[in-house]
Short mmCIF file of C-alpha atoms in Angstrom, two decimals:
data_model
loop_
_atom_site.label_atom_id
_atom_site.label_comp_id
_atom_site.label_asym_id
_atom_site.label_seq_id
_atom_site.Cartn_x
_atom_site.Cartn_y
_atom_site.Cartn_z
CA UNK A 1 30.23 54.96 19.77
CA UNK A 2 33.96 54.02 20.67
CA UNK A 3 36.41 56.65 21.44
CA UNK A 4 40.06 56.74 22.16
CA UNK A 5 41.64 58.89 24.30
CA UNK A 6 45.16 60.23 24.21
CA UNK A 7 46.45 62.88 26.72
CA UNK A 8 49.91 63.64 26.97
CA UNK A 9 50.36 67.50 27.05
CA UNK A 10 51.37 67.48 30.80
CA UNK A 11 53.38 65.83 33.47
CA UNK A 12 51.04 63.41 32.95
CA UNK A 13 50.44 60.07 30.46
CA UNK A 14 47.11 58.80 29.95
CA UNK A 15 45.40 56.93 27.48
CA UNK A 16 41.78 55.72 28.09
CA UNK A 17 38.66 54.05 25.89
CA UNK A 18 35.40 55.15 26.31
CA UNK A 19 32.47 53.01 24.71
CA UNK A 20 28.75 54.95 24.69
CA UNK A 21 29.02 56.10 28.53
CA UNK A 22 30.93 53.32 30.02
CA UNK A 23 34.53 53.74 30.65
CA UNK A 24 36.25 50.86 29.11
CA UNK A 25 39.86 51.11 30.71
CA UNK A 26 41.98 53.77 31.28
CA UNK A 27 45.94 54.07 31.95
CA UNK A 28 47.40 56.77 33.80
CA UNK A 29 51.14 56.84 35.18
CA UNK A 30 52.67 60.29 36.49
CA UNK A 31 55.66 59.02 37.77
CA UNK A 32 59.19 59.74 35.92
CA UNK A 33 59.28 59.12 32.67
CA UNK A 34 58.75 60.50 29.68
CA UNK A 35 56.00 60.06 27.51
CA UNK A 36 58.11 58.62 24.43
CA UNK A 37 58.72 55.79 26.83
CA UNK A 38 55.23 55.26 27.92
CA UNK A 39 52.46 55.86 25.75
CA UNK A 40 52.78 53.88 23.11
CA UNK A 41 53.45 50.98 25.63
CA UNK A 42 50.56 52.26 27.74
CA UNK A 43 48.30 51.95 24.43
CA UNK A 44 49.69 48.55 23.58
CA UNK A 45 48.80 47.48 27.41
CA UNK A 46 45.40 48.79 27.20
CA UNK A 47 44.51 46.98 23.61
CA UNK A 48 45.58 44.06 24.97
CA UNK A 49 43.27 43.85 28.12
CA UNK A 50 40.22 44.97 26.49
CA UNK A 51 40.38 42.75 23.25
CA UNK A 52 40.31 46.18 21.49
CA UNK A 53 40.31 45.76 17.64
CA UNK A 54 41.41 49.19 16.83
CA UNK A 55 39.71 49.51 13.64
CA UNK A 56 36.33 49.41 15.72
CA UNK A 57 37.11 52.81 17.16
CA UNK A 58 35.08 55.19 16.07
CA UNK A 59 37.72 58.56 16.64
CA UNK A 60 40.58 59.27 18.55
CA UNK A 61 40.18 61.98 20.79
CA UNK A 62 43.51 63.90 21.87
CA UNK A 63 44.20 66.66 24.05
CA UNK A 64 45.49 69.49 21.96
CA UNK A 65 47.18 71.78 23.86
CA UNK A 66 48.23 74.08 25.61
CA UNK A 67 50.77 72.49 28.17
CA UNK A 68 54.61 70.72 27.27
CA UNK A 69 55.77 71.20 23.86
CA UNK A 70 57.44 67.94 23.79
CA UNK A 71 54.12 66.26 25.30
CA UNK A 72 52.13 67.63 22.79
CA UNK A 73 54.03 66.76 20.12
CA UNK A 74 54.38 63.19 21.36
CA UNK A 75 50.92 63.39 21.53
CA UNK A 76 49.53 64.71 17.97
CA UNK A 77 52.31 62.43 16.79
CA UNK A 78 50.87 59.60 18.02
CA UNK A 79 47.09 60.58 17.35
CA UNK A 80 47.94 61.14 13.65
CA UNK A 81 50.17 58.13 12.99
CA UNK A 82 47.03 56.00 14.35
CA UNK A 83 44.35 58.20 12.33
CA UNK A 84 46.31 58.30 9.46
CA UNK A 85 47.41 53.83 9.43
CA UNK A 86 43.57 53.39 10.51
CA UNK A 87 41.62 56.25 8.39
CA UNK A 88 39.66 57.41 11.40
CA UNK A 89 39.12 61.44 12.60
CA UNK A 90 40.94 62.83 15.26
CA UNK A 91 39.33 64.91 17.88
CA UNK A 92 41.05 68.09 19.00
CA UNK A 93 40.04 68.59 22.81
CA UNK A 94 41.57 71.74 24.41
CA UNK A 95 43.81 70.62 27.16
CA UNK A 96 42.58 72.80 29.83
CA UNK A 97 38.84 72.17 29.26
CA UNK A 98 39.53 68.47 29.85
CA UNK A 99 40.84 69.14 32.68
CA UNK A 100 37.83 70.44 33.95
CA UNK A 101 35.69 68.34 32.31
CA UNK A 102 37.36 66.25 35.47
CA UNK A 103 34.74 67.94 37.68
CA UNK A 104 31.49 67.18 36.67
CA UNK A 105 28.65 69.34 37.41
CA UNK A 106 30.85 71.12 40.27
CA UNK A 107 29.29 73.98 41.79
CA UNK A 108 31.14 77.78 41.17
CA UNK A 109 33.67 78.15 39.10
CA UNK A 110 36.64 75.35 37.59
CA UNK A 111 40.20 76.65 37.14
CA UNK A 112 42.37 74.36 35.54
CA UNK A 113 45.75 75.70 35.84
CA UNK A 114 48.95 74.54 34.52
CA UNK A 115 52.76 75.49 34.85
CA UNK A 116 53.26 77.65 32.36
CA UNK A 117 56.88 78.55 33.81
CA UNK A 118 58.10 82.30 33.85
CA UNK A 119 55.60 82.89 36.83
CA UNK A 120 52.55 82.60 33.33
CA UNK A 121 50.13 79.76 33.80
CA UNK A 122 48.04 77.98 31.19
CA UNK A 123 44.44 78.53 32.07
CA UNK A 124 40.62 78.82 31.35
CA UNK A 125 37.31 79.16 33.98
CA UNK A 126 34.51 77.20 33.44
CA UNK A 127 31.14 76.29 35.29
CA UNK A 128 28.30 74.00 35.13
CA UNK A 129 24.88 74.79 33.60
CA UNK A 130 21.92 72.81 33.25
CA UNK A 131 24.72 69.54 33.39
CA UNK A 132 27.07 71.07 30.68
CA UNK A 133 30.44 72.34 30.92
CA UNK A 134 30.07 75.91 29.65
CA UNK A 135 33.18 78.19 29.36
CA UNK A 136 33.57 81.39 31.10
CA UNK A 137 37.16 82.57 29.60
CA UNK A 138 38.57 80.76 26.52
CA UNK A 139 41.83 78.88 27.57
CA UNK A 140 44.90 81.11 27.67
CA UNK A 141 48.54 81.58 28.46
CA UNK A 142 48.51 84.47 31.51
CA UNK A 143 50.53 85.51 34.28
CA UNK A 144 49.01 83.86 37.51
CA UNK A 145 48.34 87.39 39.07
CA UNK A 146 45.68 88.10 36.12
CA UNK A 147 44.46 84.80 36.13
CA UNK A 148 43.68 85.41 39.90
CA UNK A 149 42.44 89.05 39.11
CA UNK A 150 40.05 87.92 36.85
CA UNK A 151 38.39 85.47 39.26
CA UNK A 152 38.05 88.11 41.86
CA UNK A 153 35.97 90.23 39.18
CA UNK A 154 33.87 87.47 38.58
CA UNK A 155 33.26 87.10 42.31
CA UNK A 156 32.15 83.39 42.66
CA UNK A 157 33.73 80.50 44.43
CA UNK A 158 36.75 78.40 42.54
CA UNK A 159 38.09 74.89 42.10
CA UNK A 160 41.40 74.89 41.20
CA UNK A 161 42.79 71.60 39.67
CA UNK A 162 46.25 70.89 37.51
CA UNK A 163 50.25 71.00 38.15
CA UNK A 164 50.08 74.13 38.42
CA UNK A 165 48.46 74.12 41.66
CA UNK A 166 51.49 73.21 43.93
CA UNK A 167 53.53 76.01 42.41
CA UNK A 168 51.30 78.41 42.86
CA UNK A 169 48.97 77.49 45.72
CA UNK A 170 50.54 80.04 48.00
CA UNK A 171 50.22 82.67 45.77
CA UNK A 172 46.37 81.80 45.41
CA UNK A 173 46.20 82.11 49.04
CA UNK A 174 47.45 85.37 49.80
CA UNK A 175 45.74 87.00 46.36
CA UNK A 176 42.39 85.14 46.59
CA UNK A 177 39.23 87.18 48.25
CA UNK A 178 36.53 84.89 47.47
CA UNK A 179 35.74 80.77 48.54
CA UNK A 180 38.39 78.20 46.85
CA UNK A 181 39.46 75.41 47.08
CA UNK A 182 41.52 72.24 45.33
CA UNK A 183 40.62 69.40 43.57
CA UNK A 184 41.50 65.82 45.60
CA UNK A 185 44.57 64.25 44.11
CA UNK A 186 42.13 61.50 42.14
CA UNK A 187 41.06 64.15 39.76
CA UNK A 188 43.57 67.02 39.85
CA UNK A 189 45.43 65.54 36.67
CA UNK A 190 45.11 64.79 33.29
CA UNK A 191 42.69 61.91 32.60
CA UNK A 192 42.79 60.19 28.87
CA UNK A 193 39.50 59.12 30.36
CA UNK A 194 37.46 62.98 30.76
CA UNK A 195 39.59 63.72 26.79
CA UNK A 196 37.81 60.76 25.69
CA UNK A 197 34.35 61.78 26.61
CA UNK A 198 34.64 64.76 26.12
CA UNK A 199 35.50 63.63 22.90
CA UNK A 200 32.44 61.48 22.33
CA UNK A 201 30.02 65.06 23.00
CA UNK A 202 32.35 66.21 20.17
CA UNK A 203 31.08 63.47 17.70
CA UNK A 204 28.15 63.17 18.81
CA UNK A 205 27.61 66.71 17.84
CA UNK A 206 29.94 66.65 14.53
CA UNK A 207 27.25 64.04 13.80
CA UNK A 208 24.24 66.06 14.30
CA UNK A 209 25.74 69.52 13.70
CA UNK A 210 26.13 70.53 17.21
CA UNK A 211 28.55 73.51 18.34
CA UNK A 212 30.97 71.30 19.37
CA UNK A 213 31.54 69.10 15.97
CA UNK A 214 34.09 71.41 14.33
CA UNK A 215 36.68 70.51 16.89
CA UNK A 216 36.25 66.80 14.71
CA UNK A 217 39.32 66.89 11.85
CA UNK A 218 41.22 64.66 10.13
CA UNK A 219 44.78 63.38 11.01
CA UNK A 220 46.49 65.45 8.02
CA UNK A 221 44.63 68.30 9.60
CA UNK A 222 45.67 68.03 13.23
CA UNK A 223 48.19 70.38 14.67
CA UNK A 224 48.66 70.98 18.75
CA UNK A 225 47.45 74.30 19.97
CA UNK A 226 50.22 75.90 21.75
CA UNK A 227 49.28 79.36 22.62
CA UNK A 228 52.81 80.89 22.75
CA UNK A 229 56.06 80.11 21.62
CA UNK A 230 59.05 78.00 22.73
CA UNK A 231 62.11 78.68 24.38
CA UNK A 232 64.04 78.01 21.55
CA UNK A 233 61.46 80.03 18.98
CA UNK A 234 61.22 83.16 21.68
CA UNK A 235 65.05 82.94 21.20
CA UNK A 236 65.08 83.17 17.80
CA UNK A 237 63.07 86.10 17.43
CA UNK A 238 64.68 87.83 19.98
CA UNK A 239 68.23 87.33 18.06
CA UNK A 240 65.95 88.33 15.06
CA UNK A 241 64.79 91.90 17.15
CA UNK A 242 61.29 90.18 16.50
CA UNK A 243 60.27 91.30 19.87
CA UNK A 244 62.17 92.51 23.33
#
């Protein structure tokens, strides 16, 4: 099995290929550009230095959202053009969950959290059981003070990992009652590389009818997850009286 990986939706620009269990090659820059300017030549770099006949992949795995609007468009954009020129599935891997995907078997609980902006953070908890990634709260869109709430209900040590760690980790600090910490800088980003296999549990299991195969679409089908609106559409439909 030969997967593609695409991730985009942060700060971040990754693409990766993942063949059975062995990571092929991956390419991740986080360093001032945008993603129009790099992923496509990021792509082009990694086809050339593995040989990679692109019609040999077997999906292309993409992370979905949440996180940037503009980065997730880029990156559905780019998943569906190749799907679509190729004829191959797209997998639709939730952002967040790939982040933590990051940490494998970890012990506690895994917080991805991302920079939501307006003091809100794009989030999820997860943990480990019996070797699988297991998810405590479905990724949302949350002010970091319920985010931090929550974890304090659930009473059980955290990892937090994403960009929104360095705008926030102060407020973790002073809020958080229970053992945390953060994730070292090698893993506390978006990978292509953990979107990619966590793609491949995603076909494996659209293959054998496993929980996880309905996240397995085609490209005319794909659409980013954003979770709330943008600027521009909050805008609108406060103009419109749509909401306060």
């Amino acid at each position: 099995m030969k997967i593609l990986g695409l991730d985009s939706s942060g700060i971040v620009a990754s693409v990766a290929l993942v063949e059975d269990d062995v990571l092929l090659a991956e390419y991740t820059v986080n360093y001032k550009k945008t993603h129009s300017q790099t992923l496509l030549p990021m792509l082009d770099e990694l086809v050339r230095m593995t040989e990679l006949d692109l019609n040999t992949v077997d999906a292309i795995a993409v992370a979905a959202g949440p996180g940037s609007f503009t980065g997730l468009r880029i990156g559905s954009a780019t998943a569906k053009g190749l799907g679509l020129a190729l004829d191959k599935p797209l997998i639709a891997v939730p952002t967040v969950e790939a982040l933590a995907y990051n940490l494998y078997d970890t012990t506690g609980l895994i917080c991805p959290i991302m920079d939501a902006r307006r003091s809100q953070v794009y989030t999820g908890i997860y943990q480990y059981e019996a070797h699988k990634l297991t998810i405590v709260q479905e990724q949302m869109a949350v002010p970091i003070t319920e985010l931090l709430e929550q974890l304090g209900e659930l009473k059980k040590p955290a990892t937090f990992l994403g960009d929104g760690v360095p705008v926030f980790r102060d407020v973790i600090a002073r809020t958080m009652k229970t053992a945390y910490s953060f994730a070292p800088a090698h893993l506390n980003k978006q990978r292509a590389g953990a979107v990619a296999a966590l793609g491949a549990r995603c076909y494996e299991d659209y293959l054998t009818g496993g929980p996880l195969g309905n996240r397995v679409q085609t490209a005319r089908e794909h659409t980013p997850e954003y979770l709330r609106m943008s600027q521009a559409e909050r805008e609108r439909a406060k103009r419109e009286g749509q909401i306060s």
